[in-house]
Coordinates of C-alpha atoms in Angstrom, one line a residue:
M1 CA 48.6 -57.0 53.5
F2 CA 45.1 -57.5 52.3
Q3 CA 44.2 -58.9 55.7
S4 CA 45.5 -55.8 57.5
I5 CA 43.6 -53.5 55.1
W6 CA 40.2 -55.1 55.6
V7 CA 40.7 -55.4 59.3
N8 CA 41.6 -51.7 59.5
A9 CA 38.6 -50.9 57.3
L10 CA 36.4 -52.9 59.6
I11 CA 37.7 -51.2 62.7
A12 CA 37.5 -47.7 61.1
G13 CA 33.9 -48.4 60.0
I14 CA 32.8 -49.4 63.5
I15 CA 34.6 -46.4 65.1
S16 CA 32.9 -44.0 62.7
A17 CA 29.5 -45.5 63.5
F18 CA 30.0 -46.1 67.2
S19 CA 28.5 -42.8 67.9
M20 CA 25.1 -44.1 66.6
P21 CA 24.4 -46.5 69.6
L22 CA 26.1 -43.9 71.8
G23 CA 23.6 -41.3 70.6
S24 CA 20.6 -43.6 71.1
L25 CA 21.8 -44.4 74.7
T26 CA 22.1 -40.7 75.4
A27 CA 18.5 -40.2 74.2
L28 CA 17.3 -42.6 76.9
V29 CA 18.6 -40.3 79.7
W30 CA 18.6 -36.9 78.1
T31 CA 16.2 -35.0 75.9
P32 CA 18.0 -31.9 74.8
K33 CA 16.2 -28.7 74.0
K34 CA 15.6 -28.0 70.4
R35 CA 18.2 -25.3 70.1
I36 CA 20.9 -27.5 71.7
L37 CA 20.0 -30.3 69.4
A38 CA 20.1 -27.9 66.4
F39 CA 23.6 -26.8 67.5
L40 CA 24.8 -30.4 67.7
M41 CA 23.4 -31.3 64.3
A42 CA 24.8 -28.2 62.7
F43 CA 28.1 -28.8 64.3
G44 CA 28.1 -32.4 63.1
A45 CA 27.1 -31.3 59.6
G46 CA 30.0 -28.8 59.6
A47 CA 32.4 -31.4 60.8
L48 CA 31.3 -33.9 58.1
L49 CA 31.4 -31.2 55.4
A50 CA 35.0 -30.3 56.4
A51 CA 36.0 -34.0 56.3
L52 CA 34.5 -34.4 52.8
V53 CA 36.3 -31.3 51.5
I54 CA 39.7 -32.2 53.1
D55 CA 39.9 -36.0 52.7
L56 CA 37.7 -36.8 49.7
V57 CA 37.4 -33.8 47.4
G58 CA 40.9 -32.5 48.3
S59 CA 42.6 -35.8 47.7
T60 CA 40.8 -36.4 44.4
R61 CA 41.7 -33.0 43.2
E62 CA 45.4 -33.5 44.1
K63 CA 45.4 -36.6 41.9
G64 CA 44.0 -34.6 39.0
H65 CA 40.8 -36.6 38.8
L66 CA 38.5 -33.6 38.3
L67 CA 36.3 -35.4 35.8
E68 CA 35.8 -38.3 38.2
L69 CA 35.0 -35.8 41.0
V70 CA 32.3 -34.0 39.0
I71 CA 30.7 -37.2 37.6
G72 CA 30.9 -39.2 40.8
S73 CA 29.5 -36.4 43.0
I74 CA 26.5 -36.0 40.7
L75 CA 25.9 -39.8 40.4
G76 CA 26.2 -40.3 44.2
S77 CA 23.7 -37.5 44.9
L78 CA 21.2 -38.8 42.3
F79 CA 21.5 -42.4 43.5
F80 CA 20.9 -41.3 47.1
I81 CA 17.9 -39.3 46.2
F82 CA 16.4 -42.2 44.2
V83 CA 16.9 -44.8 47.0
N84 CA 15.8 -42.3 49.7
Q85 CA 12.5 -41.6 47.8
T86 CA 11.9 -45.4 47.5
V87 CA 12.5 -46.0 51.2
N88 CA 10.4 -42.9 52.2
N89 CA 7.4 -44.1 50.2
A90 CA 7.4 -47.3 52.3
G91 CA 7.3 -45.3 55.5
G92 CA 11.0 -44.7 56.0
F93 CA 10.5 -41.0 56.2
L94 CA 9.4 -41.5 59.8
R95 CA 13.0 -42.3 60.8
K96 CA 13.7 -38.7 61.8
P97 CA 12.1 -35.2 61.7
S98 CA 14.3 -34.0 58.9
T99 CA 13.2 -36.8 56.5
T100 CA 9.6 -36.3 57.5
L101 CA 9.9 -32.6 56.7
A102 CA 11.6 -33.3 53.4
H103 CA 9.0 -35.9 52.5
L104 CA 6.1 -33.6 53.3
T105 CA 7.7 -30.8 51.3
E106 CA 8.1 -33.1 48.2
Q107 CA 4.5 -34.2 48.6
E108 CA 3.4 -30.6 48.6
R109 CA 5.4 -29.9 45.4
C110 CA 3.8 -32.8 43.6
R111 CA 0.4 -31.9 44.8
F112 CA 0.8 -28.4 43.5
T113 CA 1.8 -29.7 40.0
Q114 CA -1.1 -32.2 39.9
S115 CA -3.6 -29.5 41.1
S116 CA -2.6 -27.1 38.4
S117 CA -3.1 -29.9 35.8
R118 CA -6.4 -31.1 37.3
L119 CA -8.0 -27.6 37.2
K120 CA -8.0 -27.5 33.4
R121 CA -10.3 -30.5 33.3
I122 CA -12.9 -29.0 35.5
G123 CA -15.7 -27.0 33.9
L124 CA -15.5 -23.8 35.9
F125 CA -11.8 -23.5 35.3
Q126 CA -11.6 -24.9 31.7
G127 CA -9.9 -22.6 29.2
L128 CA -8.1 -20.5 31.9
S129 CA -4.5 -19.7 31.3
H130 CA -1.8 -21.8 32.8
A131 CA -0.6 -18.9 34.9
L132 CA -4.0 -18.4 36.4
R133 CA -4.4 -22.1 37.1
K134 CA -1.1 -22.0 38.9
Q135 CA -2.4 -19.1 41.0
I136 CA -5.5 -21.0 41.9
A137 CA -3.5 -24.2 42.7
Q138 CA -1.4 -22.2 45.2
V139 CA -4.4 -21.3 47.4
L140 CA -6.1 -24.7 47.3
L141 CA -6.2 -26.3 50.8
V142 CA -5.9 -30.1 51.1
G143 CA -8.0 -32.2 53.5
N144 CA -8.1 -36.0 54.1
Y145 CA -11.5 -37.3 55.3
P146 CA -12.4 -40.9 56.4
Q147 CA -15.4 -42.7 55.2
E148 CA -18.8 -41.5 56.6
T149 CA -17.5 -38.0 57.3
I150 CA -20.2 -35.4 56.8
L151 CA -18.7 -32.5 54.8
Y152 CA -21.7 -30.3 55.1
R153 CA -25.5 -30.5 55.8
Q154 CA -28.5 -28.7 54.4
G155 CA -28.5 -25.2 55.7
D156 CA -24.7 -25.0 56.2
P157 CA -22.9 -21.9 54.8
S158 CA -21.2 -22.3 51.5
E159 CA -17.8 -20.8 52.0
S160 CA -15.9 -23.3 49.9
L161 CA -16.0 -25.3 46.8
Y162 CA -14.5 -28.8 46.6
I163 CA -12.5 -30.9 44.1
V164 CA -12.2 -34.6 44.7
K165 CA -8.5 -35.7 44.4
Q166 CA -9.0 -39.2 45.7
G167 CA -12.0 -41.3 46.8
K168 CA -15.7 -40.6 46.4
V169 CA -18.3 -38.3 47.9
G170 CA -22.0 -38.9 47.9
L171 CA -24.6 -36.1 47.7
L172 CA -27.8 -36.8 49.5
D173 CA -31.1 -35.0 48.9
P174 CA -32.9 -33.8 52.0
Q175 CA -36.0 -33.1 49.9
T176 CA -36.4 -36.9 49.3
N177 CA -35.5 -38.3 52.8
L178 CA -31.7 -38.2 52.1
T179 CA -31.8 -40.5 49.1
A180 CA -28.7 -40.6 46.9
L181 CA -28.6 -37.8 44.5
K182 CA -25.2 -38.1 42.9
T183 CA -21.7 -39.7 43.4
I184 CA -18.8 -37.3 43.0
E185 CA -15.6 -39.0 41.8
V186 CA -12.0 -38.1 41.2
N187 CA -11.4 -34.8 39.4
E188 CA -15.0 -33.7 39.8
I189 CA -16.2 -30.5 41.6
F190 CA -19.1 -30.1 44.0
G191 CA -20.5 -27.5 46.3
H192 CA -19.9 -24.9 43.6
L193 CA -23.5 -24.0 42.9
A194 CA -24.1 -22.9 46.5
F195 CA -20.6 -21.3 46.5
L196 CA -21.2 -19.2 43.5
T197 CA -24.7 -18.1 44.6
G198 CA -23.6 -17.5 48.2
S199 CA -26.5 -19.5 49.4
P200 CA -26.7 -22.3 52.1
H201 CA -26.2 -25.8 50.9
Q202 CA -29.3 -27.7 49.9
T203 CA -27.8 -31.1 49.9
M204 CA -25.8 -33.3 52.3
A205 CA -22.3 -34.3 51.3
V206 CA -21.0 -37.6 52.9
V207 CA -17.6 -39.3 52.2
K208 CA -18.3 -42.7 50.6
E209 CA -14.7 -43.8 50.3
N210 CA -11.7 -42.4 52.2
C211 CA -11.0 -39.3 50.2
Q212 CA -8.7 -36.4 49.7
L213 CA -10.2 -33.1 48.8
E214 CA -8.8 -29.8 47.4
I215 CA -10.7 -26.8 48.8
L216 CA -11.0 -23.3 47.5
H217 CA -12.2 -20.9 50.1
R218 CA -14.3 -17.8 49.2
S219 CA -11.8 -15.3 50.6
D220 CA -9.0 -16.7 48.4
F221 CA -11.4 -16.8 45.4
E222 CA -12.3 -13.1 45.9
E223 CA -8.6 -12.2 46.2
L224 CA -8.0 -13.8 42.9
L225 CA -11.0 -11.9 41.4
E226 CA -9.2 -8.7 42.5
V227 CA -6.1 -9.4 40.4
S228 CA -7.4 -11.5 37.5
P229 CA -9.7 -10.0 34.9
E230 CA -9.7 -13.4 33.3
L231 CA -11.2 -15.1 36.3
L232 CA -13.6 -12.2 36.8
K233 CA -14.9 -12.6 33.2
R234 CA -15.3 -16.4 33.6
T235 CA -17.3 -15.9 36.9
E236 CA -19.6 -13.3 35.3
Q237 CA -20.3 -15.8 32.5
T238 CA -20.9 -18.6 34.9
L239 CA -23.4 -16.6 37.0
Q240 CA -25.6 -16.1 33.9
Q241 CA -25.7 -19.8 33.0
E242 CA -29.0 -21.7 33.2
N243 CA -27.8 -24.2 35.7
I244 CA -27.3 -21.4 38.3
K245 CA -30.8 -20.2 37.7
D246 CA -32.3 -23.7 37.8
Y247 CA -30.5 -24.3 41.1
L248 CA -31.9 -21.2 42.8
Y249 CA -35.4 -21.9 41.4
Q250 CA -35.6 -25.6 42.3
R251 CA -33.5 -25.7 45.5
H252 CA -34.2 -22.4 47.1
R253 CA -37.7 -21.7 45.6
L254 CA -36.7 -18.2 44.4
S255 CA -39.0 -16.7 41.8
L256 CA -37.8 -15.9 38.3
E257 CA -38.0 -12.3 39.1
Q258 CA -35.9 -12.7 42.3
I259 CA -33.3 -14.7 40.3
K260 CA -33.1 -12.0 37.6
D261 CA -32.6 -9.3 40.3
W262 CA -30.0 -11.3 42.0
V263 CA -28.0 -11.9 38.8
T264 CA -28.1 -8.1 38.0
L265 CA -27.0 -7.2 41.6
S266 CA -24.2 -9.9 41.6
L267 CA -22.8 -8.7 38.3
R268 CA -22.7 -5.1 39.6
M269 CA -21.0 -6.2 42.9
L270 CA -18.5 -8.2 40.9
Q271 CA -17.5 -5.2 38.9
E272 CA -17.5 -2.8 41.9
Q273 CA -16.3 -4.9 44.8
R274 CA -15.1 -8.2 43.3
K275 CA -17.6 -10.1 45.6
I276 CA -20.6 -12.3 44.9
E277 CA -23.9 -11.2 46.5
S278 CA -25.6 -13.9 48.5
A279 CA -28.8 -15.1 46.8
V280 CA -30.2 -16.5 50.1
K281 CA -29.2 -15.2 53.5
I282 CA -28.2 -17.4 56.4
V283 CA -29.2 -16.6 60.0
Q284 CA -25.8 -16.1 61.8
K285 CA -26.3 -13.4 64.5
K286 CA -22.7 -12.3 63.9
T287 CA -22.9 -9.2 66.2
D288 CA -24.1 -11.4 69.1
F289 CA -21.3 -13.8 68.6
L290 CA -18.6 -11.1 68.3
N291 CA -19.9 -9.7 71.6
L292 CA -19.6 -13.1 73.3
A293 CA -16.5 -14.5 71.5
R294 CA -13.8 -13.6 74.0
R295 CA -15.8 -15.0 76.9
I296 CA -16.4 -18.5 75.4
R297 CA -15.5 -21.1 78.0
R298 CA -14.2 -24.7 77.6
F299 CA -12.6 -23.9 74.3
P300 CA -10.7 -20.6 75.0
V301 CA -8.9 -20.3 71.7
F302 CA -11.2 -17.5 70.5
S303 CA -9.7 -15.2 73.2
Y304 CA -6.4 -15.2 71.3
L305 CA -7.8 -14.0 68.0
P306 CA -7.8 -10.5 66.6
Q307 CA -11.1 -8.9 65.5
E308 CA -10.5 -9.7 61.9
D309 CA -10.2 -13.5 62.6
L310 CA -13.3 -13.4 64.8
E311 CA -15.2 -11.8 62.0
N312 CA -14.0 -14.5 59.6
I313 CA -15.2 -17.2 62.0
A314 CA -18.5 -15.3 62.4
D315 CA -19.0 -15.5 58.7
R316 CA -18.9 -19.3 58.8
L317 CA -21.2 -19.8 61.8
V318 CA -24.8 -21.0 61.6
Y319 CA -27.3 -19.9 64.3
R320 CA -30.1 -22.2 65.1
E321 CA -32.9 -22.3 67.7
R322 CA -33.6 -25.7 69.3
S323 CA -36.5 -26.8 71.5
G324 CA -36.0 -28.5 74.9
G325 CA -35.2 -32.2 74.5
H326 CA -33.4 -31.8 71.2
V327 CA -30.4 -34.3 71.1
F328 CA -27.3 -32.7 69.5
F329 CA -25.2 -35.8 69.6
Q330 CA -24.9 -39.2 71.3
P331 CA -22.0 -41.6 72.0
G332 CA -20.6 -43.0 68.7
D333 CA -21.7 -40.1 66.6
F334 CA -19.1 -38.5 64.4
S335 CA -17.9 -35.1 65.6
D336 CA -18.1 -32.7 62.7
R337 CA -19.0 -29.5 64.5
L338 CA -18.4 -27.4 67.6
Y339 CA -21.4 -25.9 69.5
I340 CA -21.5 -22.6 71.3
I341 CA -24.5 -21.7 73.4
A342 CA -26.0 -18.2 72.8
H343 CA -28.8 -18.7 75.4
G344 CA -30.6 -21.5 77.3
E345 CA -29.2 -24.6 78.9
V346 CA -27.7 -27.8 77.5
E347 CA -27.2 -31.0 79.6
I348 CA -24.2 -33.3 79.1
V349 CA -25.0 -36.9 80.1
Y350 CA -22.3 -39.5 80.6
P351 CA -23.8 -42.9 79.6
S352 CA -20.8 -44.9 80.6
H353 CA -20.7 -43.2 84.0
L354 CA -24.4 -43.0 85.0
Q355 CA -23.5 -42.3 88.6
K356 CA -21.9 -39.1 87.5
A357 CA -24.2 -36.1 87.7
P358 CA -25.0 -34.5 84.3
L359 CA -23.1 -31.3 83.5
V360 CA -25.3 -28.3 82.8
L361 CA -23.9 -25.7 80.4
T362 CA -25.3 -22.2 79.8
S363 CA -24.6 -19.1 77.7
A364 CA -21.0 -18.7 76.5
D365 CA -20.2 -22.4 77.0
S366 CA -19.0 -24.5 74.2
F367 CA -19.6 -28.2 74.0
G368 CA -18.3 -31.1 71.9
E369 CA -14.9 -29.4 71.8
L370 CA -12.6 -32.3 72.7
S371 CA -14.0 -34.7 70.1
F372 CA -14.2 -31.8 67.7
V373 CA -10.5 -31.1 67.9
T374 CA -9.3 -34.7 68.1
G375 CA -11.6 -36.0 65.4
A376 CA -12.8 -38.7 67.7
F377 CA -16.3 -40.1 68.1
H378 CA -18.5 -38.6 70.8
T379 CA -18.6 -40.4 74.1
V380 CA -21.4 -38.4 75.8
T381 CA -24.9 -37.2 75.0
A382 CA -25.7 -33.5 74.7
I383 CA -29.4 -32.6 75.2
A384 CA -31.2 -29.3 75.2
K385 CA -32.5 -28.9 78.8
T386 CA -34.4 -25.8 77.8
D387 CA -35.1 -24.0 74.6
V388 CA -31.7 -22.9 73.4
G389 CA -30.0 -20.9 70.7
V390 CA -26.6 -22.3 69.5
W391 CA -24.0 -21.4 67.0
T392 CA -22.4 -24.3 65.1
F393 CA -18.8 -24.2 63.7
R394 CA -18.1 -26.9 61.2
K395 CA -15.0 -29.1 61.3
Q396 CA -14.4 -28.3 57.6
D397 CA -14.4 -24.5 58.3
F398 CA -12.3 -25.0 61.4
G399 CA -9.6 -26.8 59.3
E400 CA -9.5 -24.1 56.7
M401 CA -9.4 -21.3 59.2
L402 CA -6.6 -23.1 61.0
Q403 CA -4.4 -23.0 57.9
Q404 CA -5.2 -19.3 57.3
S405 CA -4.9 -17.8 60.8
T406 CA -1.6 -17.9 62.7
H407 CA -3.4 -16.6 65.8
L408 CA -5.9 -19.5 65.7
E409 CA -3.1 -21.9 65.1
K410 CA -1.3 -20.7 68.2
G411 CA -4.4 -20.9 70.4
V412 CA -5.2 -24.5 69.2
K413 CA -1.6 -25.6 69.8
Q414 CA -1.8 -24.4 73.4
F415 CA -5.2 -26.2 73.7
L416 CA -3.6 -29.4 72.4
E417 CA -0.8 -29.2 75.0
Q418 CA -3.2 -29.0 77.9
P419 CA -3.2 -32.1 80.2
K420 CA -7.0 -32.4 79.9
L421 CA -6.8 -33.3 76.2
K422 CA -4.3 -36.1 76.8
D423 CA -6.5 -37.2 79.7
Y424 CA -9.6 -37.2 77.5
L425 CA -7.8 -39.5 75.0
E426 CA -6.7 -41.9 77.7
T427 CA -9.9 -42.1 79.8
R428 CA -12.7 -41.5 77.3
Q429 CA -11.1 -42.8 74.0
Q430 CA -9.2 -45.6 75.7
F431 CA -5.8 -44.6 74.3
E432 CA -2.6 -45.9 75.9
S433 CA -0.6 -43.1 77.5
T434 CA 2.1 -43.3 74.8
K435 CA -0.4 -43.3 72.0
A436 CA -2.2 -40.3 73.4
A437 CA 1.1 -38.4 73.6
E438 CA 2.0 -39.6 70.2
W439 CA -1.2 -38.3 68.7
V440 CA -0.6 -34.8 70.3
E441 CA 2.9 -34.8 68.9
Q442 CA 1.6 -35.8 65.4
A443 CA -1.1 -33.1 65.6
L444 CA 1.5 -30.4 66.4
N445 CA 3.8 -31.7 63.7
S446 CA 1.0 -31.7 61.1
M447 CA 0.1 -28.1 62.0
N448 CA 3.8 -27.1 61.7
A449 CA 3.8 -28.6 58.3
G450 CA 0.7 -26.7 57.2
Q451 CA -1.5 -29.8 57.3
L452 CA -4.9 -30.5 58.9
I453 CA -5.0 -32.1 62.4
P454 CA -5.1 -35.9 62.0
S455 CA -8.1 -37.7 63.4
A456 CA -7.2 -39.5 66.6
T457 CA -9.5 -42.4 65.8
R458 CA -7.7 -42.9 62.5
M459 CA -4.2 -42.9 63.9
A460 CA -3.9 -46.7 64.1
S461 CA -5.2 -47.1 60.5
M462 CA -2.9 -44.4 59.3
M463 CA 0.1 -46.2 60.7
S464 CA -1.2 -49.5 59.3
E465 CA -1.0 -48.0 55.8
H466 CA 2.8 -48.5 56.1
K467 CA 2.9 -52.0 57.7
D468 CA 6.6 -52.3 57.0
V469 CA 7.5 -49.0 58.7
P470 CA 10.0 -50.5 61.2
M471 CA 11.9 -52.2 58.3
A472 CA 11.6 -49.1 56.2
I473 CA 13.0 -46.9 59.0
W474 CA 15.9 -49.4 59.5
L475 CA 16.7 -49.4 55.8
G476 CA 16.5 -45.6 55.8
L477 CA 19.0 -45.3 58.7
L478 CA 21.3 -47.9 57.0
M479 CA 21.1 -46.1 53.7
D480 CA 22.3 -42.9 55.4
G481 CA 25.4 -44.9 56.6
I482 CA 26.2 -46.8 53.4
P483 CA 28.1 -43.9 51.7
E484 CA 30.5 -43.4 54.6
A485 CA 31.2 -47.1 54.9
L486 CA 32.1 -47.4 51.2
T487 CA 34.1 -44.2 51.5
I488 CA 36.3 -45.8 54.2
G489 CA 36.6 -49.0 52.3
A490 CA 37.7 -47.3 49.1
H491 CA 39.8 -44.6 50.8
I492 CA 41.8 -47.0 52.9
I493 CA 43.3 -48.8 49.8
T494 CA 45.4 -45.8 48.7
N495 CA 45.6 -43.8 52.0
P496 CA 45.4 -44.5 55.7
V497 CA 42.1 -43.3 57.0
S498 CA 42.8 -39.9 58.3
P499 CA 41.7 -38.9 61.9
S500 CA 39.8 -35.9 60.4
L501 CA 37.6 -38.2 58.3
L502 CA 36.8 -40.5 61.1
A503 CA 36.2 -37.6 63.5
G504 CA 33.9 -35.9 61.0
L505 CA 31.9 -39.1 60.5
F506 CA 31.8 -39.9 64.3
I507 CA 30.7 -36.3 65.2
S508 CA 28.0 -36.2 62.5
N509 CA 26.5 -39.5 63.5
Y510 CA 26.0 -38.7 67.2
P511 CA 23.4 -35.9 66.9
E512 CA 21.7 -37.7 64.1
A513 CA 21.2 -40.8 66.2
L514 CA 20.2 -38.7 69.2
S515 CA 17.5 -36.9 67.2
S516 CA 16.2 -40.0 65.4
S517 CA 16.1 -42.1 68.6
E518 CA 13.7 -39.6 70.1
G519 CA 11.6 -39.6 67.0
M520 CA 11.5 -43.5 67.0
R521 CA 10.4 -43.5 70.6
Q522 CA 7.5 -41.2 69.6
Q523 CA 6.6 -43.7 66.9
G524 CA 6.2 -46.4 69.6
F525 CA 9.5 -48.2 69.3
S526 CA 10.8 -49.9 72.5
I527 CA 14.2 -48.9 73.9
P528 CA 15.8 -52.3 73.3
R529 CA 14.6 -52.2 69.7
I530 CA 16.0 -48.7 69.1
L531 CA 19.4 -49.7 70.6
M532 CA 19.4 -52.9 68.5
M533 CA 18.7 -51.1 65.3
W534 CA 21.6 -48.6 65.8
T535 CA 24.0 -51.3 67.0
S536 CA 23.2 -53.4 63.9
I537 CA 23.9 -50.4 61.7
M538 CA 27.2 -49.8 63.4
I539 CA 28.3 -53.4 62.8
I540 CA 27.0 -53.4 59.2
T541 CA 28.9 -50.2 58.5
G542 CA 32.1 -51.9 59.7
I543 CA 31.4 -54.9 57.5
L544 CA 30.6 -52.8 54.4
A545 CA 33.8 -50.8 54.9
A546 CA 35.8 -54.1 55.1
V547 CA 34.0 -55.5 52.0
G548 CA 34.6 -52.2 50.1
S549 CA 38.4 -52.5 50.9
L550 CA 38.4 -56.0 49.4
V551 CA 36.2 -55.3 46.4
F552 CA 38.1 -52.2 45.4
A553 CA 41.6 -53.6 46.1
D554 CA 42.8 -54.0 42.5
V555 CA 40.8 -51.1 41.0
P556 CA 42.6 -48.3 39.3
E557 CA 43.0 -45.0 41.2
S558 CA 40.7 -43.2 38.8
I559 CA 37.9 -45.6 39.8
I560 CA 38.7 -45.1 43.5
S561 CA 38.4 -41.4 43.0
L562 CA 35.1 -41.9 41.2
L563 CA 33.8 -44.0 44.1
E564 CA 35.0 -41.6 46.7
S565 CA 33.3 -38.7 44.8
M566 CA 30.1 -40.7 44.6
A567 CA 30.2 -41.2 48.3
A568 CA 31.0 -37.5 48.8
G569 CA 28.0 -36.5 46.6
A570 CA 25.7 -38.8 48.6
M571 CA 26.9 -37.5 52.0
L572 CA 26.7 -33.9 50.8
T573 CA 23.0 -34.7 49.8
V574 CA 22.4 -36.1 53.3
I575 CA 23.8 -32.9 54.8
S576 CA 21.8 -30.5 52.7
E577 CA 18.6 -32.5 52.5
T578 CA 18.2 -33.8 56.0
M579 CA 20.7 -32.6 58.6
L580 CA 20.7 -28.9 58.0
P581 CA 17.0 -28.5 57.3
E582 CA 16.2 -30.3 60.6
A583 CA 18.8 -28.2 62.5
Y584 CA 17.3 -25.0 61.1
A585 CA 13.7 -26.2 61.9
K586 CA 14.8 -26.8 65.5
G587 CA 17.1 -23.9 66.1
G588 CA 16.9 -21.3 63.4
S589 CA 19.9 -19.0 63.0
I590 CA 22.0 -21.0 65.5
V591 CA 23.0 -23.3 62.6

């Protein structure tokens, strides 16, 4: 009898998981549209949910094991969440879009909690109420920056203040040939003196160690001033402190009389308009830019923007005049800004293709746009052919605007999907075709998740942070199948495995494998490797079902009900945490 039970469990386990390699094979020849895949996933989730209710919850309830049902469901859910989090932290969240989405959401929740706690240790925000710190934490943007990234230079507009979450930032002093002025470490703030005085930066900020920054933009700060008398009062007190006056006197050479007048004017503007008056003006030529913005070539995203967004961008631009012969950048330079020509000519030289004639750009042309968006190093030289006037748009400001403007986001997504960007990564940055496509996909996914566009040149190192990603992904996929295997093993002892349970498991596994296989292909997994992973999981599912039937053979029915309830709780968590969110993200109301 025992032999027939474990053999039946083995066969039932393999049948329930056979749709996994079947789904991966389907992915090789068919890439379904998102709404079709969403329908399949929602259908599979519904089938599995029905099977759980009828065959597990229903049978347990009929036996009168309600306490086991409640306790088991909760324990199964909690256990799945714990193991899932452990595997995800090792890179297993990459196994499918739904787990990636859930992982990013959880990271964002933790970030918010940590940010609120971090603010109370920073001078400007010390003593503020918990409710206000929560409001500030909600508007903080997060950016990850590699070593040697230039966050701002002398003369750049100060539209943001920065808090170091991880890593280190070095401040360099242009007044002493860029000698080190200070090192900013975790939980310290910088850029705030320029931010609070509305004046251009007078130092240069360079990332010393790969760092993560939290960023408070001026527009968000001013919106908080509108609704928070507490923050307004703290800002007024800060503007009257001696360190603000010393900064304007020593760095901007303002006289004591000018500083006094500025403080008086700023306090009045704070009361009347909830805005800080700029102590030192920056040349921006906003009107000229706005007249030109919708005609900018080579980076056409500005043509998508409403007037309000264009004005916000104009507020962040810096205008500079350069003499003929000025070198804007050379191959190997880090791309931290986009250039837009107001007048004059700029020549683009291709050092690696000297036989190629230089490209001459004129008014309304942008340059450096491909390396600017991808975060790659420059591969060409840009030289002023004549005296020129250019606007510069910093990468930092671009990232912040991208998270604030849906119109800019839409335009950039269309730019990312253009063939010329993929061709640039392949021909100029020496990316393999699959890696170039993978970066574009990652960039779009990051934007959809509200994150900054990842640097193309850091993509390999980002992946290497999780060296055991293939194993973590395999463990994650296996983990999703363990509850159903044990369910079959435990269930078959007291009842034959019903067709409805097998059908529910089979149907739910198919779209999950179909979706995950496509995601694994985008992660660079080979087709044989994907098929081998799913096949091995199918076999292990059968083995686990057989083992479960042997281990639980002499166990009391109440324990069987508890085990079935634990499996039901785990599978219900899989449905609600991964299957349905992914289906909704792909197909919306079709779920």
